[in-house]
Coordinates of C-alpha atoms in Angstrom, one line a residue:
Chain A
M400 CA 126.9 63.0 143.3
K401 CA 125.4 64.0 140.1
L402 CA 125.4 67.6 139.1
S403 CA 122.8 68.3 136.5
M404 CA 123.5 71.2 134.2
A405 CA 120.6 73.3 133.0
S406 CA 121.1 75.5 130.0
S407 CA 119.8 79.1 130.0
P408 CA 117.3 80.6 130.3
H409 CA 117.1 79.5 133.9
N410 CA 114.0 81.5 134.9
H411 CA 111.0 79.8 133.3
S412 CA 107.7 81.5 132.7
Q413 CA 104.9 79.1 133.0
K414 CA 102.7 81.0 130.7
S415 CA 101.5 79.3 127.6
V416 CA 99.5 80.9 124.8
R417 CA 96.5 79.1 126.1
S418 CA 96.8 80.3 129.7
L419 CA 97.4 83.9 128.5
M420 CA 94.3 83.8 126.3
I421 CA 92.2 82.2 129.1
T422 CA 93.4 84.8 131.6
V423 CA 92.4 87.6 129.2
I424 CA 89.0 86.0 128.6
C425 CA 88.5 85.7 132.4
A426 CA 89.4 89.4 132.9
C427 CA 86.6 90.3 130.5
I428 CA 84.0 88.6 132.7
P429 CA 83.3 91.5 135.0
G430 CA 82.8 93.8 132.0
I431 CA 80.6 91.2 130.3
L432 CA 78.5 90.8 133.4
T433 CA 78.1 94.6 133.8
Q434 CA 77.1 94.8 130.2
A435 CA 74.5 92.0 130.7
Y436 CA 73.2 93.8 133.8
F437 CA 72.8 97.2 132.0
F438 CA 72.1 96.2 128.4
G439 CA 70.3 92.9 128.7
F440 CA 71.3 89.2 128.2
G441 CA 71.8 89.8 124.5
V442 CA 75.5 90.0 125.0
L443 CA 75.6 86.5 126.4
I444 CA 73.6 85.2 123.4
Q445 CA 76.0 86.9 121.0
L446 CA 78.9 85.4 123.0
V447 CA 77.5 81.9 122.5
I448 CA 76.9 82.5 118.8
A449 CA 80.4 84.0 118.4
L450 CA 82.2 81.2 120.3
V451 CA 80.5 78.4 118.3
T452 CA 81.1 80.1 115.0
A453 CA 84.7 80.9 115.8
S454 CA 85.5 77.3 116.7
A455 CA 83.8 76.0 113.6
V456 CA 85.5 78.5 111.2
E457 CA 88.9 78.1 112.8
A458 CA 88.6 74.3 112.4
A459 CA 87.4 74.5 108.9
I460 CA 90.2 76.9 107.8
L461 CA 92.9 74.8 109.5
K462 CA 91.6 71.8 107.7
L463 CA 91.8 73.6 104.4
R464 CA 95.4 74.6 105.2
N465 CA 96.3 71.1 106.2
K466 CA 97.3 72.2 109.7
P467 CA 96.7 70.3 112.9
I468 CA 93.3 71.5 114.2
L469 CA 93.2 70.7 117.9
P470 CA 96.4 72.5 119.0
A471 CA 95.4 75.7 117.3
L472 CA 91.8 75.5 118.6
N473 CA 93.0 74.8 122.1
D474 CA 95.2 77.8 122.3
G475 CA 92.1 79.9 122.8
S476 CA 93.0 82.7 120.5
A477 CA 90.0 82.2 118.3
W478 CA 87.8 82.3 121.4
L479 CA 89.3 85.5 122.6
T480 CA 88.6 87.1 119.2
A481 CA 85.0 85.8 119.5
V482 CA 84.6 87.3 122.9
L483 CA 86.0 90.7 121.9
L484 CA 83.8 90.9 118.9
A485 CA 80.7 89.7 120.7
I486 CA 81.0 92.4 123.4
S487 CA 81.7 95.1 120.8
I488 CA 78.5 94.7 118.8
P489 CA 75.1 95.8 119.9
P490 CA 73.5 93.1 122.1
L491 CA 70.4 92.7 120.1
A492 CA 72.0 92.8 116.6
P493 CA 70.8 90.0 114.3
W494 CA 72.6 86.7 114.6
W495 CA 74.1 86.9 111.1
I496 CA 76.0 90.1 112.0
T497 CA 78.0 88.1 114.5
V498 CA 78.4 85.2 112.2
I499 CA 79.7 87.3 109.2
G500 CA 82.0 89.2 111.6
I501 CA 83.5 86.1 113.1
I502 CA 84.0 84.5 109.6
F503 CA 85.8 87.6 108.4
A504 CA 87.9 87.9 111.6
I505 CA 89.1 84.3 111.7
A506 CA 89.3 83.5 108.0
M507 CA 90.4 86.7 106.4
V508 CA 92.1 88.8 109.1
K509 CA 93.8 86.0 111.0
Q510 CA 94.2 82.8 108.9
L511 CA 94.8 84.3 105.5
Y512 CA 97.9 86.1 106.9
G513 CA 99.1 82.8 108.3
G514 CA 97.3 82.3 111.5
L515 CA 98.0 83.3 115.1
G516 CA 101.2 85.4 115.3
F517 CA 101.2 86.5 111.7
N518 CA 98.2 88.7 111.5
I519 CA 99.0 92.4 111.0
F520 CA 95.6 93.6 112.2
N521 CA 93.6 92.8 115.3
P522 CA 91.1 90.3 114.0
A523 CA 88.2 91.4 116.3
M524 CA 88.6 95.0 115.3
G525 CA 89.0 94.2 111.6
A526 CA 85.7 92.4 111.7
Y527 CA 84.1 95.2 113.7
V528 CA 85.1 97.8 111.1
L529 CA 83.9 95.6 108.3
L530 CA 80.5 95.2 110.0
L531 CA 80.3 98.9 110.9
I532 CA 80.9 99.9 107.3
A533 CA 78.7 97.1 105.8
F534 CA 75.7 97.3 108.2
P535 CA 75.7 100.8 109.7
V536 CA 72.1 100.6 110.9
Q537 CA 72.4 97.3 112.7
M538 CA 75.8 98.1 114.2
T539 CA 74.6 101.4 115.8
S540 CA 71.3 100.1 117.2
W541 CA 72.3 100.1 120.8
M542 CA 69.5 99.8 123.3
P543 CA 69.4 102.3 126.1
A544 CA 70.4 100.9 129.5
E545 CA 67.6 98.6 130.8
Q546 CA 67.1 100.9 133.8
L547 CA 65.8 103.5 131.4
L548 CA 63.3 101.2 129.7
T549 CA 59.7 101.5 130.9
T550 CA 59.4 97.7 130.5
A551 CA 62.3 95.4 130.4
I552 CA 62.6 93.2 127.3
P553 CA 62.0 89.6 128.4
L554 CA 64.7 87.0 127.5
S555 CA 62.4 85.3 125.0
D556 CA 61.9 88.5 123.1
Q557 CA 65.6 89.2 123.1
L558 CA 66.2 85.7 121.6
A559 CA 63.5 86.3 119.1
L560 CA 65.0 89.7 118.1
I561 CA 68.4 88.2 117.6
F562 CA 67.3 85.2 115.6
T563 CA 64.3 86.5 113.7
Q564 CA 64.7 90.3 114.0
M565 CA 61.2 90.5 115.5
N566 CA 60.0 90.1 119.0
G567 CA 57.1 87.9 120.1
T568 CA 54.5 90.4 119.0
G569 CA 56.1 91.1 115.6
L570 CA 57.8 94.4 116.4
T571 CA 61.3 95.0 114.9
L572 CA 64.2 96.2 116.9
D573 CA 63.6 99.8 115.7
D574 CA 60.0 99.7 117.0
V575 CA 61.2 98.3 120.4
R576 CA 63.8 101.0 120.7
V577 CA 61.3 103.7 120.0
N578 CA 58.6 102.1 122.2
A579 CA 60.9 102.2 125.2
D580 CA 60.3 105.9 126.0
G581 CA 58.8 107.4 122.9
V582 CA 62.1 108.5 121.4
T583 CA 65.0 106.6 120.1
M584 CA 67.8 107.0 122.5
A585 CA 71.3 107.3 121.0
T586 CA 74.4 106.2 122.8
P587 CA 76.1 108.9 124.9
L588 CA 78.9 109.5 122.4
D589 CA 76.4 109.7 119.6
A590 CA 74.0 112.0 121.5
I591 CA 76.8 114.4 122.2
K592 CA 77.9 114.4 118.6
T593 CA 74.4 115.0 117.3
A594 CA 73.7 117.7 119.8
V595 CA 76.9 119.6 119.0
S596 CA 76.1 119.4 115.3
Q597 CA 72.7 120.9 116.1
N598 CA 74.4 123.8 117.9
Y599 CA 73.5 122.6 121.4
T600 CA 76.2 122.8 124.0
V601 CA 77.6 119.6 125.6
S602 CA 76.1 120.5 129.0
E603 CA 72.7 120.8 127.4
A604 CA 73.1 117.4 125.7
M605 CA 74.2 115.9 129.0
L606 CA 70.8 116.7 130.5
G607 CA 69.4 113.9 128.4
M608 CA 68.1 111.0 130.4
Q609 CA 70.8 108.5 129.2
F610 CA 73.5 110.6 131.0
S611 CA 74.5 110.5 134.7
D612 CA 77.0 113.0 136.2
Y613 CA 80.1 111.9 134.2
A614 CA 79.1 109.8 131.3
G615 CA 76.2 107.6 130.1
I616 CA 74.2 105.5 132.5
G617 CA 75.4 102.0 132.2
W618 CA 78.3 102.9 130.0
Q619 CA 80.4 104.3 132.7
W620 CA 80.0 101.2 134.9
V621 CA 80.8 99.0 131.9
N622 CA 84.0 101.0 131.5
V623 CA 84.8 100.8 135.2
A624 CA 84.4 97.0 135.0
Y625 CA 86.8 96.7 132.0
L626 CA 89.2 99.0 133.9
L627 CA 89.2 96.6 136.8
G628 CA 89.7 93.6 134.5
G629 CA 92.6 95.5 132.9
I630 CA 94.3 96.2 136.1
Y631 CA 94.0 92.5 136.9
L632 CA 95.7 91.8 133.6
I633 CA 98.6 94.1 134.4
K634 CA 98.9 92.7 137.9
T635 CA 99.2 89.2 136.6
K636 CA 101.7 90.5 134.0
V637 CA 99.7 89.3 131.0
I638 CA 99.9 92.7 129.5
N639 CA 102.4 95.5 130.1
W640 CA 101.3 98.9 131.5
H641 CA 102.8 100.9 128.7
I642 CA 100.0 100.8 126.1
P643 CA 97.0 101.3 128.4
V644 CA 98.6 104.0 130.4
S645 CA 99.9 106.0 127.5
L646 CA 96.6 105.6 125.6
I647 CA 94.5 106.7 128.5
A648 CA 96.8 109.6 129.4
T649 CA 96.9 110.9 125.9
L650 CA 93.1 110.7 125.5
A651 CA 92.7 112.4 128.9
I652 CA 95.1 115.2 128.1
C653 CA 93.7 115.8 124.6
S654 CA 90.1 115.9 125.8
A655 CA 91.1 118.1 128.7
I656 CA 92.8 120.6 126.4
G657 CA 89.7 120.5 124.1
Y658 CA 87.4 121.1 127.1
I659 CA 89.5 124.0 128.3
V660 CA 89.6 125.6 124.8
S661 CA 85.9 125.0 124.0
P662 CA 83.8 123.7 126.8
G663 CA 80.6 124.2 124.8
T664 CA 81.4 121.8 122.0
Q665 CA 83.7 119.3 123.7
A666 CA 83.0 116.8 126.5
G667 CA 85.6 116.6 129.3
S668 CA 88.2 113.9 130.0
A669 CA 85.9 111.9 132.4
F670 CA 83.3 111.6 129.7
H671 CA 85.8 110.4 127.1
L672 CA 87.5 107.9 129.4
F673 CA 84.2 106.3 130.6
S674 CA 82.3 106.3 127.3
G675 CA 82.1 103.9 124.5
A676 CA 84.9 101.3 124.3
T677 CA 87.7 103.4 125.8
M678 CA 88.7 101.0 128.6
L679 CA 88.0 97.9 126.7
G680 CA 90.1 99.2 123.9
A681 CA 92.9 100.4 126.1
F682 CA 93.4 97.2 128.1
F683 CA 92.0 94.4 125.9
I684 CA 92.3 95.4 122.3
A685 CA 95.2 97.7 121.9
T686 CA 97.3 95.3 123.9
D687 CA 96.9 92.4 121.5
P688 CA 100.3 90.7 121.7
V689 CA 100.4 90.0 118.0
S690 CA 99.4 93.2 116.3
A691 CA 100.7 95.7 118.8
C692 CA 104.3 97.0 119.3
T693 CA 106.6 94.8 121.3
T694 CA 109.3 97.3 122.3
D695 CA 108.6 99.3 125.5
K696 CA 109.3 102.6 123.8
G697 CA 107.3 101.5 120.8
R698 CA 104.4 100.6 123.1
L699 CA 104.3 104.1 124.6
I700 CA 104.2 105.6 121.1
F701 CA 101.6 103.1 119.9
G702 CA 99.3 103.7 122.9
A703 CA 99.7 107.5 122.7
A704 CA 98.9 107.5 119.0
I705 CA 95.8 105.4 119.5
G706 CA 94.7 107.8 122.3
L707 CA 95.2 110.8 120.0
L708 CA 93.4 109.1 117.1
I709 CA 90.4 108.2 119.3
Y710 CA 90.1 111.8 120.4
L711 CA 90.5 113.2 116.9
I712 CA 88.0 110.7 115.3
R713 CA 85.5 111.1 118.1
H714 CA 85.6 114.8 117.9
F715 CA 86.2 115.5 114.2
G716 CA 85.3 112.2 112.5
G717 CA 82.1 110.9 111.1
Y718 CA 81.7 108.0 113.6
P719 CA 80.8 108.4 117.3
D720 CA 83.4 106.0 118.6
A721 CA 86.8 105.4 117.2
V722 CA 88.6 102.7 119.1
A723 CA 88.5 100.2 116.3
F724 CA 89.6 102.6 113.6
A725 CA 92.4 104.0 115.8
V726 CA 93.7 100.5 116.6
L727 CA 93.6 99.4 113.0
L728 CA 95.4 102.5 111.8
M729 CA 98.1 102.1 114.3
N730 CA 98.4 98.4 113.6
M731 CA 99.7 99.5 110.2
A732 CA 102.3 101.8 111.8
V733 CA 103.6 99.1 114.0
P734 CA 106.5 97.9 111.8
L735 CA 107.7 101.5 111.4
I736 CA 107.5 102.2 115.1
E737 CA 109.4 99.0 115.9
H738 CA 112.1 99.8 113.3
Y739 CA 112.9 103.1 115.2
T740 CA 112.5 101.8 118.7
Q741 CA 114.7 98.7 118.7
P742 CA 116.4 98.5 122.1
R743 CA 120.2 98.4 122.1
T744 CA 121.7 94.9 122.2
Y745 CA 124.1 94.5 125.0
G746 CA 127.6 95.1 123.8
H747 CA 126.5 96.7 120.5
G748 CA 126.0 100.3 119.4
A749 CA 126.9 102.0 122.7
K750 CA 127.5 105.7 122.7
K751 CA 131.1 106.5 122.2
Chain B
M1315 CA 100.8 80.4 64.9
S1316 CA 102.4 79.2 68.1
Q1317 CA 103.4 82.8 68.9
L1318 CA 99.7 83.9 68.6
K1319 CA 98.8 81.1 70.9
S1320 CA 101.4 82.0 73.5
L1321 CA 100.4 85.6 73.3
M1322 CA 96.8 84.6 74.0
K1323 CA 97.9 82.5 77.0
E1324 CA 100.1 85.3 78.3
G1325 CA 97.3 88.0 78.1
M1326 CA 94.5 85.9 79.4
W1327 CA 96.3 84.1 82.2
G1328 CA 100.1 83.9 82.6
N1329 CA 100.8 87.6 82.4
N1330 CA 97.4 88.9 83.0
P1331 CA 97.5 92.7 83.3
A1332 CA 95.2 92.8 86.4
L1333 CA 96.1 89.6 88.2
V1334 CA 99.8 89.3 87.5
Q1335 CA 101.2 92.6 86.4
L1336 CA 98.8 94.4 88.8
L1337 CA 98.6 97.3 86.3
G1338 CA 95.7 99.7 85.9
L1339 CA 94.4 99.0 89.4
C1340 CA 92.9 102.4 89.9
P1341 CA 90.1 102.0 87.3
L1342 CA 89.9 98.3 88.0
L1343 CA 89.0 98.9 91.7
A1344 CA 87.0 102.1 91.2
V1345 CA 84.5 101.1 88.6
S1346 CA 84.0 97.4 89.2
S1347 CA 81.0 97.9 91.5
T1348 CA 78.5 96.5 88.9
V1349 CA 78.9 94.2 85.9
T1350 CA 77.7 96.9 83.6
N1351 CA 80.3 99.4 84.7
A1352 CA 82.9 96.8 84.5
L1353 CA 81.9 95.7 81.0
G1354 CA 81.8 99.3 79.8
L1355 CA 85.3 100.1 81.1
G1356 CA 86.6 96.7 79.9
I1357 CA 85.5 97.3 76.3
A1358 CA 86.7 100.9 76.4
T1359 CA 90.1 99.8 77.6
L1360 CA 90.2 96.9 75.1
L1361 CA 89.5 99.3 72.2
V1362 CA 92.1 101.8 73.3
L1363 CA 94.7 99.1 73.9
V1364 CA 94.2 97.6 70.4
G1365 CA 94.3 101.0 68.7
S1366 CA 97.3 102.2 70.6
N1367 CA 99.2 99.0 70.1
V1368 CA 98.7 99.0 66.4
T1369 CA 99.6 102.7 66.0
V1370 CA 102.7 102.4 68.2
S1371 CA 103.8 99.4 66.3
L1372 CA 103.3 101.2 62.9
V1373 CA 105.3 104.2 63.9
R1374 CA 107.9 102.4 66.0
N1375 CA 110.7 102.8 63.5
W1376 CA 110.2 106.6 63.1
V1377 CA 110.0 107.5 66.8
P1378 CA 113.3 108.6 68.4
K1379 CA 114.1 106.5 71.4
D1380 CA 114.5 109.5 73.7
I1381 CA 111.0 110.9 73.3
R1382 CA 109.1 107.6 72.8
I1383 CA 107.1 107.8 76.0
P1384 CA 105.5 111.2 75.3
V1385 CA 104.7 110.1 71.8
F1386 CA 103.1 106.9 73.1
V1387 CA 101.0 108.9 75.6
M1388 CA 99.9 111.2 72.8
I1389 CA 98.8 108.3 70.8
I1390 CA 96.9 106.7 73.7
A1391 CA 95.3 110.0 74.6
A1392 CA 94.0 110.4 71.0
F1393 CA 92.4 107.0 71.2
V1394 CA 90.9 107.7 74.6
T1395 CA 89.4 110.9 73.3
I1396 CA 87.9 109.0 70.4
I1397 CA 86.4 106.4 72.8
Q1398 CA 85.2 109.1 75.2
L1399 CA 83.4 111.0 72.4
L1400 CA 81.9 107.7 71.1
M1401 CA 80.6 106.8 74.6
N1402 CA 79.3 110.3 75.1
A1403 CA 77.3 110.0 71.9
Y1404 CA 76.0 106.4 72.1
T1405 CA 76.0 105.3 75.7
F1406 CA 75.4 108.5 77.6
G1407 CA 74.2 106.9 80.8
L1408 CA 77.2 104.8 81.1
Y1409 CA 79.4 107.7 80.2
Q1410 CA 78.0 109.6 83.1
S1411 CA 78.3 106.7 85.6
L1412 CA 81.9 106.0 84.6
G1413 CA 82.7 109.7 84.8
I1414 CA 86.3 110.6 85.3
F1415 CA 87.5 107.1 84.8
I1416 CA 87.1 107.2 81.0
P1417 CA 89.6 110.1 80.5
L1418 CA 91.8 108.3 83.1
I1419 CA 92.2 105.4 80.8
V1420 CA 95.1 107.5 79.4
T1421 CA 97.0 106.9 82.6
N1422 CA 96.2 103.1 82.7
C1423 CA 99.7 101.6 83.1
A1424 CA 98.6 98.4 81.4
I1425 CA 98.2 100.3 78.1
I1426 CA 101.5 102.2 78.2
G1427 CA 103.1 99.1 79.5
R1428 CA 102.1 97.1 76.5
A1429 CA 103.1 99.9 74.1
E1430 CA 106.5 100.0 75.6
A1431 CA 107.1 96.4 76.3
F1432 CA 105.5 94.8 73.2
A1433 CA 104.2 97.1 70.5
S1434 CA 107.4 99.1 70.1
K1435 CA 109.3 95.9 69.3
N1436 CA 106.8 93.9 67.2
N1437 CA 104.9 94.2 63.9
A1438 CA 101.4 95.6 63.7
L1439 CA 99.6 92.3 63.4
L1440 CA 101.2 90.7 66.5
S1441 CA 100.7 94.0 68.4
A1442 CA 97.0 94.0 67.6
W1443 CA 96.6 90.4 68.7
D1444 CA 98.5 91.2 71.9
G1445 CA 96.3 94.2 72.5
I1446 CA 93.2 92.1 72.0
M1447 CA 94.4 89.5 74.4
M1448 CA 95.7 91.8 77.1
G1449 CA 92.5 93.8 76.8
L1450 CA 90.4 90.7 77.1
G1451 CA 92.4 89.5 80.1
F1452 CA 91.8 92.9 81.8
A1453 CA 88.1 93.0 80.9
M1454 CA 87.7 89.4 82.1
V1455 CA 89.0 90.3 85.6
L1456 CA 86.9 93.4 85.6
L1457 CA 83.9 91.4 84.8
V1458 CA 84.5 88.7 87.4
L1459 CA 85.2 91.3 90.1
G1460 CA 82.2 93.4 89.0
A1461 CA 80.0 90.3 89.2
M1462 CA 81.3 89.3 92.7
R1463 CA 80.7 92.8 94.0
E1464 CA 77.3 93.2 92.4
I1465 CA 76.0 89.9 93.7
L1466 CA 77.3 90.4 97.2
G1467 CA 76.3 94.1 97.4
Q1468 CA 73.0 94.2 95.6
G1469 CA 72.0 90.6 94.9
T1470 CA 71.7 91.4 91.2
L1471 CA 73.5 90.9 88.0
F1472 CA 73.6 93.2 84.9
D1473 CA 71.8 96.0 86.8
G1474 CA 71.7 99.0 84.4
A1475 CA 72.8 97.0 81.4
N1476 CA 70.5 99.2 79.3
L1477 CA 72.9 102.1 79.9
L1478 CA 75.5 100.2 77.8
L1479 CA 73.6 98.0 75.4
G1480 CA 70.4 99.9 74.7
D1481 CA 66.9 99.6 76.0
W1482 CA 66.4 96.0 75.1
A1483 CA 69.0 95.1 77.7
T1484 CA 66.8 95.8 80.7
I1485 CA 65.6 92.2 80.4
L1486 CA 69.2 91.1 81.2
R1487 CA 68.9 92.2 84.8
I1488 CA 68.8 89.2 87.0
E1489 CA 67.7 89.5 90.6
L1490 CA 69.4 86.7 92.4
F1491 CA 68.1 87.4 95.9
K1492 CA 66.6 90.3 97.7
L1493 CA 68.5 91.7 100.7
D1494 CA 66.9 93.5 103.5
S1495 CA 70.2 95.1 104.3
Q1496 CA 72.8 95.4 101.6
F1497 CA 76.3 94.2 102.2
L1498 CA 77.6 97.7 101.6
V1499 CA 81.3 96.8 101.9
A1500 CA 81.1 94.9 98.6
I1501 CA 80.1 98.1 96.7
L1502 CA 82.5 100.4 98.6
P1503 CA 86.2 100.6 97.7
P1504 CA 87.3 98.1 100.4
G1505 CA 85.2 95.4 98.8
A1506 CA 87.2 95.9 95.5
F1507 CA 90.5 95.4 97.3
L1508 CA 89.2 92.4 99.2
G1509 CA 87.7 90.9 96.0
L1510 CA 90.9 91.5 93.9
G1511 CA 93.0 90.0 96.7
L1512 CA 90.8 86.9 96.7
L1513 CA 91.0 86.6 92.9
I1514 CA 94.8 86.8 92.8
A1515 CA 94.9 84.3 95.6
G1516 CA 92.6 82.0 93.6
K1517 CA 94.8 82.3 90.5
N1518 CA 97.9 81.5 92.5
V1519 CA 96.2 78.4 94.0
I1520 CA 95.3 77.2 90.5
D1521 CA 98.8 77.9 89.2
E1522 CA 100.3 75.9 92.1
Q1523 CA 98.1 73.0 91.5
L1524 CA 98.9 73.0 87.7
K1525 CA 102.6 73.2 88.6
A1526 CA 102.3 70.3 91.0
K1527 CA 100.6 68.2 88.4
A1528 CA 103.1 69.1 85.7
T1529 CA 106.2 68.4 87.8
P1530 CA 105.6 65.6 90.3
T1531 CA 109.4 65.4 91.1
D1532 CA 110.7 67.7 93.8
A1533 CA 112.7 70.3 91.8
P1534 CA 114.8 72.7 93.9
E1535 CA 112.8 75.8 94.5
K1536 CA 114.1 79.1 93.1
A1537 CA 114.0 82.3 95.1
P1538 CA 110.6 84.0 94.4
R1539 CA 110.9 86.9 92.0
A1540 CA 108.2 89.4 91.2
R1541 CA 107.8 89.6 87.4
V1542 CA 106.3 92.9 86.2
T1543 CA 106.3 92.4 82.5
S1544 CA 107.4 89.7 80.1
L1545 CA 109.5 90.9 77.2
T1546 CA 109.1 88.0 74.9

């Protein structure tokens, strides 16, 4: 009889980088479809542009660095970055926005630091912030939900807007946005911010037609879809619960306190949780395995700090949404957090 | 003669104040948004550097060691004041657009660094040459960075050169391409950091290639060490 001896670890995880990345991409699908339903097919076009560019840039940089191309392309991390960036930018943004963003994300934020596993910052969010600062007009031109448009924009016009910045009849994106209902409709977060700065109360602002009972029309369902995708990720153990739960809890508590103190100028928890990129950020972006904390205690602190920063920037900052800034700021704090939250090694450093 | 040559190489490339010593980054990053600003600050820094190096070198034997730093700062401040008044008189537009960064030349570590590391140990002629070369190296990096940022951000070169060189210089303005939407990041401070990072990376790549060409044999690699200044 032959006894085979297996060395530890005995319990194998069948997860490879590739399967993890593909699972995360799949978990985005409900959110992407909801986004496409409410905000038009633009997001799918942006996805295609982003995926193609990401593959090309990744291959080109790997070639420059004399690294094997196929294994790195196949692990899917570049595609995940592409997906996350494509769903973060306005669906009808010009094509070069996506291309510049992806080049920056892959070449500068990821590969210049040494490729997957070495990047300090989340590539998709680094690129998002670059685009937001470089092209504020294009990056804030969100269309209102299609259900609010008097006439839906046909697919051919959406394609034309993305690639030539004009629709079939020669109107620019700004014209189209105004034509929809006579006024440009800001995103819910933006609308609240503007209204409060003009001394309206939040409840007055929420009478606007882009709002439903809790948050913006469309936006709240997009957030619900990402929440579902996120729960699937936790269930399949692709991500841990610590970061999303502490992020969402902190954001909810902070906004609840704000609402109690000053209901006129601050929207409540439900609005904050289901507006903008909260759920996408909590489950898909803040949980990036490379740039987030890896200790459990650290993850709780990391998530909570992001939640707090999102609340602070949304309420006091100059930009309507804050997920990207909050994540990048906390990415910088990760080494410090990890330094102070190292778990005790078995047999060392026990309390006397 | 060979010492002059090696000083030139050190200042322009091997020990470049901006790319290798990383000194004086504050003005470097803040005013390199256009070529004109970069050129103005580069020349101002160059003049101050030469003046302070020569003066420090001349008085080096009479300055007690314990109070040399305050003395050097006073000397530098005097030259900066001269430059500031001259710019105020002759290039008023540029004086306004550089603003606080002209008086701040006093605190440019590249200048006090050269005074301390070189001028206080060498004669006036060598110090002047070192000041010229270090100043040129600094100005060169400023110019390249300014050109990168101006091209990316505005699509122009030498925009506003008349502020520095007089009215005839308006013809220097080159419009490379017209952008519907500016690449704002290039003009904002983050663009300066990104640009400088790329420049340093580029220099290191060239150095690596030169080294690989010079020594084809595999010499054992020494532990990397950050060199701040060179004393020789």
